[in-house]
């Protein structure tokens, strides 16, 4: 709910609703310290997209079921639609925009291209961040492991075999 919407509901049946103050937070996003003020109910996804203009992470379901909003926090995968931005104050966050370095694609990005691991592309940012976390975790040994550990990321186009092949390539390294 926006501040204007709250103001319009301030005097419902004689009740006075206080507008909560915005909270100042600092996020280290893709290696850059960013300061912003957000409403207490702002999700990390909305903070990234609406306050920092990092629109790679997508809002698919907004319920943590599709994985389109996956980002890395301190190297661990999370659904950013389920995390409040204020709870991540001071956190180191990597979004899909932060995977490439110095104009060179991240090995996962190149592998997704090499294996046609995307069709419409809507899920791809979340798939890439989740795959980066999966590789860093070091638990995936087989294609079945990859499928299981990527099961929180849905691809409506059905590019799963190509996604698994791309992750396998990135796990092997150059």
Coordinates of C-alpha atoms in Angstrom, one line a residue:
X1 CA 0.0 0.0 0.0
X2 CA 1.4 3.4 -0.9
X3 CA 1.6 6.4 1.4
X4 CA -1.2 8.1 -0.6
X5 CA -3.4 5.0 -0.2
X6 CA -2.7 4.9 3.5
X7 CA -3.6 8.6 3.8
X8 CA -6.9 8.0 2.1
X9 CA -7.7 5.3 4.7
X10 CA -6.6 7.3 7.7
X11 CA -10.0 8.0 9.2
X12 CA -12.0 4.8 8.6
X13 CA -14.9 4.6 11.1
X14 CA -13.2 7.1 13.4
X15 CA -10.0 5.2 13.5
X16 CA -6.8 7.1 12.9
X17 CA -4.2 5.1 11.2
X18 CA -0.6 6.2 11.6
X19 CA 1.6 6.1 8.5
X20 CA 4.8 4.2 9.4
X21 CA 8.0 6.0 8.8
X22 CA 10.3 4.7 6.1
X23 CA 13.3 2.9 7.4
X24 CA 16.8 3.7 6.3
X25 CA 18.7 0.6 5.2
X26 CA 22.0 -0.2 3.6
X27 CA 22.4 -3.0 1.1
X28 CA 25.6 -4.1 -0.6
X29 CA 24.3 -5.0 -4.0
X30 CA 26.6 -6.4 -6.6
X31 CA 29.6 -5.0 -4.6
X32 CA 28.2 -1.5 -4.4
X33 CA 26.9 -0.1 -1.1
X34 CA 23.4 1.3 -1.6
X35 CA 21.4 3.4 0.9
X36 CA 17.7 3.6 0.7
X37 CA 14.6 4.3 2.7
X38 CA 11.8 1.8 2.5
X39 CA 8.4 1.1 4.1
X40 CA 8.6 -1.7 6.7
X41 CA 6.6 -4.0 4.4
X42 CA 8.7 -3.6 1.3
X43 CA 10.0 -6.9 0.0
X44 CA 13.6 -7.2 -1.0
X45 CA 12.4 -7.9 -4.6
X46 CA 10.5 -4.6 -4.6
X47 CA 13.4 -2.7 -3.1
X48 CA 15.7 -4.0 -5.8
X49 CA 13.3 -3.4 -8.7
X50 CA 11.5 -0.2 -7.5
X51 CA 14.1 1.6 -5.4
X52 CA 17.4 0.5 -7.1
X53 CA 16.2 0.0 -10.7
X54 CA 17.6 -3.5 -10.8
X55 CA 14.9 -5.2 -12.8
X56 CA 16.7 -8.5 -13.7
X57 CA 15.0 -10.3 -10.8
X58 CA 11.4 -11.0 -11.8
X59 CA 8.1 -11.0 -9.9
X60 CA 6.5 -14.2 -11.0
X61 CA 4.2 -15.5 -8.3
X62 CA 5.1 -13.1 -5.4
X63 CA 4.6 -16.1 -3.0
X64 CA 8.0 -17.9 -3.2
X65 CA 6.7 -20.7 -5.4
X66 CA 8.3 -20.0 -8.8
X67 CA 11.9 -18.8 -8.1
X68 CA 11.9 -16.0 -10.7
X69 CA 13.0 -13.6 -8.0
X70 CA 15.9 -15.7 -6.7
X71 CA 19.0 -13.7 -5.7
X72 CA 22.0 -14.6 -3.6
X73 CA 22.5 -13.2 -0.1
X74 CA 25.9 -13.8 1.3
X75 CA 26.2 -16.5 -1.5
X76 CA 23.0 -18.3 -0.5
X77 CA 19.9 -18.6 -2.6
X78 CA 16.7 -16.9 -1.5
X79 CA 13.4 -15.9 -3.0
X80 CA 13.6 -12.2 -2.7
X81 CA 9.8 -11.8 -2.8
X82 CA 9.6 -13.5 0.6
X83 CA 12.3 -11.4 2.4
X84 CA 11.6 -8.0 3.9
X85 CA 14.2 -5.5 2.8
X86 CA 14.6 -4.2 6.3
X87 CA 15.6 -7.7 7.4
X88 CA 18.5 -7.7 5.0
X89 CA 20.0 -4.4 6.2
X90 CA 23.8 -4.7 5.7
X91 CA 23.6 -7.8 3.6
X92 CA 25.7 -8.6 0.6
X93 CA 23.4 -9.3 -2.3
X94 CA 24.1 -10.6 -5.8
X95 CA 21.5 -10.2 -8.5
X96 CA 21.7 -11.4 -12.0
X97 CA 23.1 -8.0 -13.0
X98 CA 26.1 -8.7 -10.8
X99 CA 27.1 -12.1 -12.2
X100 CA 29.1 -10.8 -15.2
X101 CA 32.4 -9.1 -14.4
X102 CA 34.3 -6.5 -16.4
X103 CA 32.1 -7.1 -19.5
X104 CA 32.7 -10.8 -19.5
X105 CA 29.7 -13.2 -19.1
X106 CA 29.7 -15.4 -16.0
X107 CA 30.4 -19.0 -17.0
X108 CA 26.7 -19.9 -16.2
X109 CA 25.5 -17.1 -18.5
X110 CA 27.7 -18.4 -21.3
X111 CA 26.6 -22.0 -20.7
X112 CA 22.9 -21.0 -20.8
X113 CA 23.6 -19.5 -24.3
X114 CA 25.6 -22.5 -25.4
X115 CA 22.8 -24.9 -24.4
X116 CA 19.8 -22.8 -25.4
X117 CA 18.8 -23.0 -21.7
X118 CA 16.1 -20.4 -22.1
X119 CA 13.2 -19.7 -24.3
X120 CA 11.0 -16.7 -23.2
X121 CA 13.7 -15.7 -20.7
X122 CA 11.4 -14.7 -17.9
X123 CA 12.7 -17.3 -15.4
X124 CA 16.4 -17.0 -16.6
X125 CA 17.6 -14.4 -14.0
X126 CA 16.3 -16.6 -11.2
X127 CA 17.6 -19.8 -12.8
X128 CA 21.1 -18.2 -13.1
X129 CA 21.2 -17.0 -9.5
X130 CA 19.9 -20.3 -8.2
X131 CA 22.4 -22.2 -10.3
X132 CA 25.3 -20.0 -9.1
X133 CA 24.3 -20.7 -5.5
X134 CA 23.9 -24.4 -6.3
X135 CA 27.5 -24.6 -7.7
X136 CA 28.9 -22.7 -4.7
X137 CA 27.1 -25.1 -2.3
X138 CA 29.0 -28.0 -4.0
X139 CA 26.3 -30.6 -3.2
X140 CA 25.3 -31.4 -6.8
X141 CA 27.1 -34.4 -8.2
X142 CA 24.7 -35.8 -10.8
X143 CA 22.0 -34.5 -13.1
X144 CA 19.4 -35.8 -10.7
X145 CA 21.1 -33.7 -8.0
X146 CA 20.9 -30.6 -10.2
X147 CA 17.2 -31.2 -11.0
X148 CA 16.4 -31.7 -7.3
X149 CA 18.4 -28.6 -6.1
X150 CA 16.9 -26.5 -8.9
X151 CA 13.4 -27.6 -8.3
X152 CA 12.5 -24.3 -6.7
X153 CA 12.8 -22.6 -10.0
X154 CA 10.0 -23.1 -12.5
X155 CA 10.4 -22.7 -16.3
X156 CA 7.0 -22.6 -17.9
X157 CA 8.6 -23.1 -21.3
X158 CA 10.0 -26.4 -20.3
X159 CA 13.7 -25.8 -21.0
X160 CA 14.7 -28.1 -18.1
X161 CA 17.0 -30.5 -20.0
X162 CA 18.9 -27.6 -21.4
X163 CA 19.1 -25.8 -18.0
X164 CA 20.6 -29.0 -16.5
X165 CA 23.1 -29.3 -19.4
X166 CA 24.2 -25.7 -18.9
X167 CA 24.7 -26.1 -15.2
X168 CA 26.6 -29.3 -15.8
X169 CA 28.9 -27.4 -18.2
X170 CA 29.4 -24.6 -15.7
X171 CA 30.2 -27.0 -12.9
X172 CA 32.9 -28.7 -15.1
X173 CA 34.5 -25.3 -15.7
X174 CA 36.4 -24.0 -18.7

